[in-house]
């Protein structure tokens, strides 16, 4: 059997495109997709949920891609990814009144992944259940919500590091939950919203690259 090849995880770009750092995948999964490094809620010191998060009781059947409409920062650090995770959680809990972050995972502009809603990472690794999120009306019991740091509704493009890691994360989620790459959607597929901006136009590319990453 051919062993899985190391995938792109992740290239951090500095300034106008200079190479800042390269981080290797943490774990190669048996079928081909790579488990990316994901900072848990404990690692970025998330607030505790207002109430216990609920499990859906089955696997998700799709991925829904979002953007967070935060600043398109040039800070590609891990610390910035953690600050962004706090910003999103505060917004969702304090302004929206939700129990916790609505998304399951967030991908920073520097290519760092943070766990959003508590228990999303442990259930992903188990591959048999997932946490009920709050990211897409009518689809929270069916889809994993992955949000990308930044605002992409006015023509801005995601940095290469962010795109590469989004591909890796989606491939891992698809493999753990047996989701076909064709079932990666954007938020606007299910509601009147601009989210995820230009990322929606690039969904065919995302599906194709995810399928290739899965081997």
Short mmCIF file of C-alpha atoms in Angstrom, two decimals:
data_model
loop_
_atom_site.label_atom_id
_atom_site.label_comp_id
_atom_site.label_asym_id
_atom_site.label_seq_id
_atom_site.Cartn_x
_atom_site.Cartn_y
_atom_site.Cartn_z
CA UNK A 1 0.00 0.00 0.00
CA UNK A 2 1.33 3.44 -0.87
CA UNK A 3 1.96 5.60 2.15
CA UNK A 4 0.33 9.04 2.17
CA UNK A 5 2.61 11.86 1.11
CA UNK A 6 3.12 14.91 3.31
CA UNK A 7 0.72 17.60 2.19
CA UNK A 8 0.85 21.37 2.28
CA UNK A 9 0.59 22.30 5.99
CA UNK A 10 1.21 25.24 6.15
CA UNK A 11 3.19 27.95 4.44
CA UNK A 12 3.19 31.19 6.36
CA UNK A 13 3.75 34.19 4.15
CA UNK A 14 5.18 37.44 5.42
CA UNK A 15 4.70 40.88 3.91
CA UNK A 16 4.64 40.80 0.13
CA UNK A 17 5.12 37.06 -0.04
CA UNK A 18 8.40 36.26 1.69
CA UNK A 19 8.58 32.85 3.33
CA UNK A 20 8.16 33.18 7.08
CA UNK A 21 7.83 29.59 8.27
CA UNK A 22 6.88 26.09 7.25
CA UNK A 23 5.10 23.68 9.58
CA UNK A 24 4.74 19.99 8.81
CA UNK A 25 1.53 18.00 9.29
CA UNK A 26 0.99 16.56 12.73
CA UNK A 27 -0.42 13.19 11.67
CA UNK A 28 -0.76 11.32 8.40
CA UNK A 29 -4.14 9.63 8.18
CA UNK A 30 -4.27 6.11 6.80
CA UNK A 31 -6.18 6.88 3.62
CA UNK A 32 -4.31 9.89 2.25
CA UNK A 33 -5.59 13.09 3.85
CA UNK A 34 -3.42 14.66 6.50
CA UNK A 35 -4.57 15.69 9.95
CA UNK A 36 -3.55 19.34 10.21
CA UNK A 37 -2.38 21.09 13.34
CA UNK A 38 -5.45 22.46 15.11
CA UNK A 39 -5.21 24.59 18.22
CA UNK A 40 -7.91 23.44 20.63
CA UNK A 41 -10.12 25.73 22.67
CA UNK A 42 -7.85 24.91 25.61
CA UNK A 43 -4.76 26.01 23.69
CA UNK A 44 -6.16 29.42 22.74
CA UNK A 45 -7.81 29.75 26.16
CA UNK A 46 -11.40 30.07 25.00
CA UNK A 47 -14.17 31.10 27.36
CA UNK A 48 -16.30 28.27 28.68
CA UNK A 49 -19.65 27.83 26.91
CA UNK A 50 -22.67 29.32 28.64
CA UNK A 51 -24.28 25.88 28.59
CA UNK A 52 -23.10 22.42 27.55
CA UNK A 53 -22.70 22.02 23.79
CA UNK A 54 -24.91 19.42 22.16
CA UNK A 55 -23.91 16.55 19.92
CA UNK A 56 -26.00 15.90 16.82
CA UNK A 57 -25.90 12.11 17.20
CA UNK A 58 -24.68 11.35 13.68
CA UNK A 59 -22.03 12.31 11.15
CA UNK A 60 -22.30 15.57 9.21
CA UNK A 61 -23.10 15.27 5.52
CA UNK A 62 -21.42 18.43 4.22
CA UNK A 63 -19.05 21.32 4.90
CA UNK A 64 -20.18 24.95 4.81
CA UNK A 65 -17.47 27.55 4.16
CA UNK A 66 -17.68 31.04 5.67
CA UNK A 67 -15.64 34.20 6.12
CA UNK A 68 -15.71 36.17 9.36
CA UNK A 69 -15.66 39.69 7.84
CA UNK A 70 -12.81 40.64 10.16
CA UNK A 71 -9.93 42.88 9.10
CA UNK A 72 -7.71 41.55 6.31
CA UNK A 73 -4.72 41.72 8.60
CA UNK A 74 -1.13 41.21 7.48
CA UNK A 75 -0.32 39.62 10.85
CA UNK A 76 0.23 35.95 10.06
CA UNK A 77 1.22 34.87 13.56
CA UNK A 78 -0.27 32.13 15.69
CA UNK A 79 -0.98 34.78 18.33
CA UNK A 80 -3.13 36.64 15.81
CA UNK A 81 -5.05 33.45 15.05
CA UNK A 82 -5.78 33.15 18.77
CA UNK A 83 -6.84 36.80 18.98
CA UNK A 84 -9.17 36.24 16.05
CA UNK A 85 -10.67 33.17 17.72
CA UNK A 86 -11.37 35.26 20.83
CA UNK A 87 -12.88 38.04 18.70
CA UNK A 88 -15.28 35.61 17.01
CA UNK A 89 -16.24 33.92 20.27
CA UNK A 90 -16.91 37.27 21.97
CA UNK A 91 -19.01 38.40 19.01
CA UNK A 92 -21.09 35.24 18.99
CA UNK A 93 -21.57 35.01 22.74
CA UNK A 94 -21.94 38.67 23.67
CA UNK A 95 -23.64 40.18 20.63
CA UNK A 96 -25.53 37.17 19.26
CA UNK A 97 -26.29 35.65 22.66
CA UNK A 98 -25.13 32.18 21.61
CA UNK A 99 -23.75 29.58 23.98
CA UNK A 100 -20.34 29.48 22.26
CA UNK A 101 -18.60 30.16 18.94
CA UNK A 102 -20.96 29.24 16.12
CA UNK A 103 -18.33 27.78 13.78
CA UNK A 104 -16.63 24.45 14.31
CA UNK A 105 -13.23 25.61 13.04
CA UNK A 106 -11.54 28.82 11.97
CA UNK A 107 -8.66 29.28 9.52
CA UNK A 108 -6.52 32.37 10.00
CA UNK A 109 -4.98 34.45 7.23
CA UNK A 110 -1.62 33.09 8.34
CA UNK A 111 -2.72 29.48 7.93
CA UNK A 112 -3.34 28.56 11.57
CA UNK A 113 -6.42 26.53 12.49
CA UNK A 114 -8.30 27.02 15.75
CA UNK A 115 -11.12 24.95 17.14
CA UNK A 116 -14.28 27.04 17.36
CA UNK A 117 -17.12 25.48 19.29
CA UNK A 118 -15.97 23.31 22.17
CA UNK A 119 -15.68 19.56 21.46
CA UNK A 120 -15.50 20.08 17.69
CA UNK A 121 -11.95 18.72 17.55
CA UNK A 122 -12.48 15.61 19.65
CA UNK A 123 -15.62 14.64 17.74
CA UNK A 124 -13.87 15.24 14.42
CA UNK A 125 -11.10 12.87 15.42
CA UNK A 126 -13.63 10.25 16.46
CA UNK A 127 -15.33 10.52 13.06
CA UNK A 128 -18.70 9.31 14.34
CA UNK A 129 -20.49 12.41 15.65
CA UNK A 130 -20.24 16.20 15.61
CA UNK A 131 -21.21 19.20 17.66
CA UNK A 132 -24.35 21.16 16.84
CA UNK A 133 -23.04 24.52 15.63
CA UNK A 134 -24.64 27.88 14.90
CA UNK A 135 -23.33 28.99 11.53
CA UNK A 136 -25.92 28.35 8.81
CA UNK A 137 -29.63 28.64 9.43
CA UNK A 138 -31.41 25.35 8.72
CA UNK A 139 -28.16 23.42 8.18
CA UNK A 140 -26.54 23.33 11.60
CA UNK A 141 -27.57 19.73 12.17
CA UNK A 142 -26.06 18.67 8.85
CA UNK A 143 -22.91 20.66 8.20
CA UNK A 144 -19.48 21.42 9.62
CA UNK A 145 -18.91 25.17 9.60
CA UNK A 146 -15.41 26.34 8.66
CA UNK A 147 -14.83 30.10 8.82
CA UNK A 148 -11.94 31.98 7.25
CA UNK A 149 -10.48 35.06 8.89
CA UNK A 150 -10.98 38.13 6.74
CA UNK A 151 -13.49 39.86 4.47
CA UNK A 152 -13.74 38.51 0.93
CA UNK A 153 -16.95 40.07 -0.38
CA UNK A 154 -15.24 43.04 -2.10
CA UNK A 155 -12.88 41.15 -4.36
CA UNK A 156 -10.05 40.50 -1.90
CA UNK A 157 -8.43 37.08 -2.24
CA UNK A 158 -7.39 34.85 0.67
CA UNK A 159 -3.62 34.58 1.24
CA UNK A 160 -1.96 31.47 -0.09
CA UNK A 161 -1.30 30.11 3.42
CA UNK A 162 -4.97 30.39 4.33
CA UNK A 163 -6.12 28.71 1.12
CA UNK A 164 -3.64 25.85 1.41
CA UNK A 165 -4.67 25.08 4.97
CA UNK A 166 -8.37 25.38 4.14
CA UNK A 167 -7.82 22.65 1.55
CA UNK A 168 -5.99 20.45 4.07
CA UNK A 169 -8.63 20.92 6.75
CA UNK A 170 -11.52 20.24 4.37
CA UNK A 171 -9.80 17.08 3.10
CA UNK A 172 -9.34 15.81 6.65
CA UNK A 173 -12.95 16.59 7.58
CA UNK A 174 -14.21 14.90 4.42
CA UNK A 175 -12.17 11.80 5.12
CA UNK A 176 -13.03 11.49 8.81
CA UNK A 177 -16.74 11.86 8.11
CA UNK A 178 -16.92 10.21 4.66
CA UNK A 179 -18.13 13.44 3.05
CA UNK A 180 -17.70 13.72 -0.71
CA UNK A 181 -15.73 16.84 -1.75
CA UNK A 182 -18.67 17.72 -3.99
CA UNK A 183 -20.59 18.44 -0.80
CA UNK A 184 -18.50 21.47 0.15
CA UNK A 185 -20.75 24.53 -0.03
CA UNK A 186 -20.69 28.20 0.79
CA UNK A 187 -22.94 29.98 3.29
CA UNK A 188 -24.76 31.84 0.52
CA UNK A 189 -25.99 28.51 -0.91
CA UNK A 190 -28.41 28.39 2.01
CA UNK A 191 -29.40 31.99 2.65
CA UNK A 192 -29.45 35.62 1.58
CA UNK A 193 -25.87 36.56 2.41
CA UNK A 194 -22.65 37.58 0.67
CA UNK A 195 -20.70 35.06 2.77
CA UNK A 196 -18.14 33.68 1.96
CA UNK A 197 -17.52 36.27 -0.78
CA UNK A 198 -14.97 35.32 -3.43
CA UNK A 199 -14.42 32.00 -1.69
CA UNK A 200 -17.81 30.97 -3.05
CA UNK A 201 -16.60 31.57 -6.60
CA UNK A 202 -13.62 29.36 -5.86
CA UNK A 203 -15.64 26.42 -4.52
CA UNK A 204 -15.08 24.33 -7.69
CA UNK A 205 -11.31 24.78 -7.22
CA UNK A 206 -11.62 23.95 -3.53
CA UNK A 207 -13.57 20.75 -4.22
CA UNK A 208 -11.03 19.69 -6.85
CA UNK A 209 -8.01 20.34 -4.62
CA UNK A 210 -9.65 18.60 -1.67
CA UNK A 211 -10.34 15.53 -3.80
CA UNK A 212 -6.71 15.50 -4.96
CA UNK A 213 -5.47 15.82 -1.36
CA UNK A 214 -7.55 12.81 -0.40
CA UNK A 215 -5.78 10.76 -3.05
#
